[in-house]
Short mmCIF file of C-alpha atoms in Angstrom, two decimals:
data_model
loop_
_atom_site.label_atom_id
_atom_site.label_comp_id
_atom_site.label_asym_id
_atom_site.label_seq_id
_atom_site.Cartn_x
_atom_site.Cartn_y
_atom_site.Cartn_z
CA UNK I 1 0.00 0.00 0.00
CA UNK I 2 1.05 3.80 -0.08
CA UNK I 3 3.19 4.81 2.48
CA UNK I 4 5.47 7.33 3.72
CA UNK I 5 8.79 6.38 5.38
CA UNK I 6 12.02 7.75 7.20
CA UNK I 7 15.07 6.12 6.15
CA UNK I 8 16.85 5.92 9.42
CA UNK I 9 15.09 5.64 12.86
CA UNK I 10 18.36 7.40 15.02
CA UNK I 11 20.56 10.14 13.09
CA UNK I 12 23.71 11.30 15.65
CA UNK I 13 25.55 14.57 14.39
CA UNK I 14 28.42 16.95 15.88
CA UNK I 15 26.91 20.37 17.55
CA UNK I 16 27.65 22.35 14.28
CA UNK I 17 27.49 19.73 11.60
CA UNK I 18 24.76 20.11 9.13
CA UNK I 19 22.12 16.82 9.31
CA UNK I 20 19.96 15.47 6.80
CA UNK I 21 17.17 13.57 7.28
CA UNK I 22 15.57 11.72 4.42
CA UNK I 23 11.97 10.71 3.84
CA UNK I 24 10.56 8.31 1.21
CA UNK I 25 6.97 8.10 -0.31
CA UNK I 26 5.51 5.97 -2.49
CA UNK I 27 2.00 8.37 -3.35
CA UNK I 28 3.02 9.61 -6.91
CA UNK I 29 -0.04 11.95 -6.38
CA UNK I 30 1.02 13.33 -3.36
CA UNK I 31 1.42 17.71 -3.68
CA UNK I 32 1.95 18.89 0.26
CA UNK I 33 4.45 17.71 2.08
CA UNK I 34 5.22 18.92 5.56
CA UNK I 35 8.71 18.34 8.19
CA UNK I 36 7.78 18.39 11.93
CA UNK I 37 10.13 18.44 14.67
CA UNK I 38 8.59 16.26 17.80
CA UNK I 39 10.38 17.30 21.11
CA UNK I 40 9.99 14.84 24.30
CA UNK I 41 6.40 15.67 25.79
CA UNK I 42 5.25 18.10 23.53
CA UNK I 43 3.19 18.22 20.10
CA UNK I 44 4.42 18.43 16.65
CA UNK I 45 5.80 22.13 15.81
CA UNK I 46 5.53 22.73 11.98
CA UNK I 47 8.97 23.15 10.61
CA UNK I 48 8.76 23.90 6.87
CA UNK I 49 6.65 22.80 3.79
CA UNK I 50 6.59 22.15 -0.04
CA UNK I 51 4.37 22.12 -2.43
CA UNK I 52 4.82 19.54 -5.12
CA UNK I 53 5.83 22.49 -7.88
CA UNK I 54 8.52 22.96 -5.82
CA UNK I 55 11.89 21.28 -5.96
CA UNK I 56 13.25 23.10 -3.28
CA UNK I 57 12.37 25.40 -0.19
CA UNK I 58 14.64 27.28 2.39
CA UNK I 59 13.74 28.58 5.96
CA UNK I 60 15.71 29.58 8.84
CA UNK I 61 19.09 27.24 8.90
CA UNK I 62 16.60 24.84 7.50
CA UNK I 63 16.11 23.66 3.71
CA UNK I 64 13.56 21.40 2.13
CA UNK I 65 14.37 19.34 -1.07
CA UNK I 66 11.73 17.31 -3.31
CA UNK I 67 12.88 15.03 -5.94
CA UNK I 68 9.22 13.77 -7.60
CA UNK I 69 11.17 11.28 -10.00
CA UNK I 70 12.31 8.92 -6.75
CA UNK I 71 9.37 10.32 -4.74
CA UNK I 72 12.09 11.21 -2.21
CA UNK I 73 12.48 14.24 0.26
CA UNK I 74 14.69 15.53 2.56
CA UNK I 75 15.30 17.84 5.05
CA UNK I 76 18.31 19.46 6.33
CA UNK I 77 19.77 21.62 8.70
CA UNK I 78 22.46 23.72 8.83
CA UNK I 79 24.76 24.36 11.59
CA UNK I 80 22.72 21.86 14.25
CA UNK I 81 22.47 23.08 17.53
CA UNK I 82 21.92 20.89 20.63
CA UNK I 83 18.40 22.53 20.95
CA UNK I 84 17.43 20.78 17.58
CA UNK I 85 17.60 17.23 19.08
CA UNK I 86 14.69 15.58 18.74
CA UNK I 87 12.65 13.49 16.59
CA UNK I 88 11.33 14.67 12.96
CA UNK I 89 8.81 13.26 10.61
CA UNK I 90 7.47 13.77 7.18
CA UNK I 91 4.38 14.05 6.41
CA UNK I 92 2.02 14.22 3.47
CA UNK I 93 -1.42 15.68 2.91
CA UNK I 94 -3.89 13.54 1.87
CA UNK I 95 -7.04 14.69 1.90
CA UNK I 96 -10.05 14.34 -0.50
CA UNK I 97 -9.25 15.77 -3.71
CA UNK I 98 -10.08 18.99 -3.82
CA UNK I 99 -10.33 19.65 -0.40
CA UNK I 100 -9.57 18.64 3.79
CA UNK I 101 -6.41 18.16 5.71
CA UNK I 102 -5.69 13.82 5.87
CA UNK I 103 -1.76 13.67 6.79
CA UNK I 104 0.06 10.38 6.72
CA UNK I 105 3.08 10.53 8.42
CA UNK I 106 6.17 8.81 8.48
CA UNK I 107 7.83 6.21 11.69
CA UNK I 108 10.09 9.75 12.41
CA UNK I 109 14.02 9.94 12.47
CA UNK I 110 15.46 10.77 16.44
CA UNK I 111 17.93 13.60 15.47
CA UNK I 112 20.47 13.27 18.36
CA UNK I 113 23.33 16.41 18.35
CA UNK I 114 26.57 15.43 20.36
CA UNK I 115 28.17 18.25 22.06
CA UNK X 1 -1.88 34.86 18.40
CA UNK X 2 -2.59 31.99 20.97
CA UNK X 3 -1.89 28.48 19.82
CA UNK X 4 -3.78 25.38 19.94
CA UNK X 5 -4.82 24.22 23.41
CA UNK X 6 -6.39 21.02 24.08
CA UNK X 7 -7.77 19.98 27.26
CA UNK X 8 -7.60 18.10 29.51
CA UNK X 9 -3.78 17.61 29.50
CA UNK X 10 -4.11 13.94 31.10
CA UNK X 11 -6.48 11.23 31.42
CA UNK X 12 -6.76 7.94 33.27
CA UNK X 13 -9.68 5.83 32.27
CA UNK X 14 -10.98 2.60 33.23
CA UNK X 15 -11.49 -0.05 30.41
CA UNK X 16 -15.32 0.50 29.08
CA UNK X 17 -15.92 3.83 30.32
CA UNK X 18 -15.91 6.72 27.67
CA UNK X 19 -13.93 10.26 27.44
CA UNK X 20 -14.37 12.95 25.85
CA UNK X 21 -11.61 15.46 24.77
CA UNK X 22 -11.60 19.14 23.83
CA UNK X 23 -9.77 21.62 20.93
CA UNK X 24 -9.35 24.92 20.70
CA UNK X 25 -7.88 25.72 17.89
CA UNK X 26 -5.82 29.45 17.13
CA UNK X 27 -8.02 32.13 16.13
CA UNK X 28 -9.52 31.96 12.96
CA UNK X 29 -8.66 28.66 11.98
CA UNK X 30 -12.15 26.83 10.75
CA UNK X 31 -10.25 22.90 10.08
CA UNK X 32 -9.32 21.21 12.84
CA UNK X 33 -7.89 17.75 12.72
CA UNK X 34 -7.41 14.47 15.39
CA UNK X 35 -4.34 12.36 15.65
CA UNK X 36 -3.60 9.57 17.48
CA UNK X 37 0.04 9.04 18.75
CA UNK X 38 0.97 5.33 19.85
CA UNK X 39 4.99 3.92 20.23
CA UNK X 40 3.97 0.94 17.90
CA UNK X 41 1.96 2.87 15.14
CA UNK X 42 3.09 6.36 14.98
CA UNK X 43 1.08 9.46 14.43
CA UNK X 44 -2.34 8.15 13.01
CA UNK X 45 -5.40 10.63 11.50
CA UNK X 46 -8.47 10.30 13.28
CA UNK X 47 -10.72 12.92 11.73
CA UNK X 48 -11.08 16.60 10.24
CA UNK X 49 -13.74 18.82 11.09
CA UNK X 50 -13.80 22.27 8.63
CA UNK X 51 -17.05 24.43 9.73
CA UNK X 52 -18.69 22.04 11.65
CA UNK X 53 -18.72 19.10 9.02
CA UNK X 54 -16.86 15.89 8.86
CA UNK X 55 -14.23 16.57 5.59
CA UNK X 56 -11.87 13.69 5.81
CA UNK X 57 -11.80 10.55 7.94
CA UNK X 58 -9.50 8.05 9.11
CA UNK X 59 -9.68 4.10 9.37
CA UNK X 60 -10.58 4.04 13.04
CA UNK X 61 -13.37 2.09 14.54
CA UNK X 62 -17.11 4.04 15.27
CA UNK X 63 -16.28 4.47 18.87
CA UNK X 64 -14.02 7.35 17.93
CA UNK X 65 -16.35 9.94 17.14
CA UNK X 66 -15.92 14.00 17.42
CA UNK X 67 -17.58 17.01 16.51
CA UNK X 68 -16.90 20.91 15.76
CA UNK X 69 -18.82 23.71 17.37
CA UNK X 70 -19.70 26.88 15.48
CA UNK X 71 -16.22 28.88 17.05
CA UNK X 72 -14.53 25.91 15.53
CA UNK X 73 -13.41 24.22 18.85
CA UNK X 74 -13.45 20.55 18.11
CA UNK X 75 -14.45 17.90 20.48
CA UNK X 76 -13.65 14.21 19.96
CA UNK X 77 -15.33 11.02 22.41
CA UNK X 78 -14.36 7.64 22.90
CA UNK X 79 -16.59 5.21 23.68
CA UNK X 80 -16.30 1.71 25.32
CA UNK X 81 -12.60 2.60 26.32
CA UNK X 82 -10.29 -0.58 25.38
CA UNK X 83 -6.78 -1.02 26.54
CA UNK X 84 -5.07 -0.40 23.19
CA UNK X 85 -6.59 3.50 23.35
CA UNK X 86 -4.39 4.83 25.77
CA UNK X 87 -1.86 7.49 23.87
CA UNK X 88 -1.47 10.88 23.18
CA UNK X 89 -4.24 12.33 21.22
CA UNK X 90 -3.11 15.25 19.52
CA UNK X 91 -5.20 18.29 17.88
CA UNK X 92 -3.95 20.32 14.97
CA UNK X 93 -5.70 23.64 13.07
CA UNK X 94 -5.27 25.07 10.00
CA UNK X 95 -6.68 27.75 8.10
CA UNK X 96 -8.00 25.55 5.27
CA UNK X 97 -5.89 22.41 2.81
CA UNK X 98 -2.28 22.90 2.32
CA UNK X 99 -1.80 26.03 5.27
CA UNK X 100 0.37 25.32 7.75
CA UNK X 101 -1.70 23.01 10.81
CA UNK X 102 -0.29 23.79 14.11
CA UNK X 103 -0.42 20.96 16.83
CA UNK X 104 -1.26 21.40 20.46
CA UNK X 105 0.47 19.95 23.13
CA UNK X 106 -2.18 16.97 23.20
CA UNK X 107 -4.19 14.69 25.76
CA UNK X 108 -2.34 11.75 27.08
CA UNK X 109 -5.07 9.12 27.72
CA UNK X 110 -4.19 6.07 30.29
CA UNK X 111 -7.01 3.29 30.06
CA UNK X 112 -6.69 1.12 33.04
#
C-alpha cells in the first residue's frame, strides 16, 4: 500500500554539523508535504513545507528538497544546535481531492546532536 | 496569536468507560484535525472537522467519534474505552488544505 517512510530511525551529528534527514513516499499523487520536529512531551511544531511544484524550499538554517522522479524528500539543517535534538517526521497531505487536511506521516528519524 | 490548546492535558480511564476530549484551535482557523500518537503505530489521523462538518476521515473504529462547534473548537469522544486506546491524542488547526496546521500539546489518555 502507499506509504510514507524515514530512512533511518536514530541520526547522531556533531553540535555544528549540518544533518539530513531523508523521507521516502511511495504516493506519486502526493502535492503537500510537511517536516515536523517532535520534542519529548510536547506536540508536533511545523517546521517547513513544499508544495509539489517545488523542488526546493529554504527557511531559517533549514532547507527542504523534493525530488518527484524517486518520490524522495529531505530535510536538512544547517549548523545543528543541541536545541534541535529531537525526533522529525514527514508528512504528506492527503485529503479528498479537492479539499480537507488527511496527513500520513512517516515512523520519524530521532535527530540526536553530540556536544 | 494563541496556539492550539487542548484539554484536559491527562487522562486515566478505566477499560469500558468513555472520554471525551476538547480543541481549541488558534483564532480563525475553521479545520481542525485528530491524531492519534501510539509507540507501535506512529502518528495516526483520526478525523477533520472544517465548519462544523466531517471533511476527511481516518480508518478508526465508530467508537471514535468527534464534533466541531460553530467557534470551531473541536471535540472528539471515545466510547467503550479498550486497553489499546491509551496514547497521546493530539489536535492540529489550519486555516483551510495545504496552510500550515499547528499541533497542540495533546491529551495523554491512560485506560486502566
Amino acid at each position: 500500500g502507499e506509504s510514507v517512510g524515514l530512512h533511518l530511525p536514530t541520526l547522531s551529528v556533531q553540535e555544528g554539523d549540518n544533518s539530513i534527514i531523508n523521507c521516502a513516499y511511495s504516493n506519486s499523487a502526493s502535492d503537500y508535504f510537511i517536516w515536523y520536529k517532535q520534542e519529548s512531551g510536547k506536540g508536533p511544531q511545523f517546521i517547513i513545507d513544499i508544495r509539489s511544484n517545488m523542488d526546493k524550499r529554504q527557511g531559517q538554517r533549514v532547507t527542504v528538497l523534493l525530488n518527484k522522479t524517486v518520490k524522495h524528500l529531505s530535510l536538512q539543517i544547517a549548523a545543528t544546535q543541541p536545541g534541535d535534538s529531537a525526533v522529525y517526521f514527514c508528512a504528506e497531505n492527503r485529503g479528498l481531492t479537492g479539499g480537507g487536511n488527511k496527513l500520513t506521516f512517516g515512523t520519524g528519524t530521532q535527530l540526536k546532536v553530540e556536544l | 496569536k494563541a496556539g492550539v490548546t487542548q484539554t484536559p492535558r491527562y487522562l486515566i480511564k478505566t477499560r469500558g468507560q468513555q472520554v471525551t476530549l476538547s480543541c481549541s484551535p488558534i483564532s480563525g482557523h475553521r479545520s481542525v484535525s485528530w491524531y492519534q500518537q501510539t509507540p507501535g503505530q506512529g502518528l495516526q489521523f483520526l478525523f477533520e472537522y472544517f465548519s462544523e462538518t466531517q471533511r476527511n476521515k481516518g480508518n478508526f473504529p465508530g467508537r471514535f467519534s468527534g464534533r466541531q462547534f460553530s467557534n470551531s473548537r473541536s471535540e472528539m469522544n471515545v466510547s467503550t474505552l479498550e486497553l489499546g486506546d491509551s496514547a497521546l491524542y493530539l489536535c492540529a488547526s489550519s486555516l483551510d488544505r495545504d496552510y500550515e496546521q499547528y499541533f497542540g500539546p495533546g491529551t495523554r489518555l491512560t485506560v486502566t
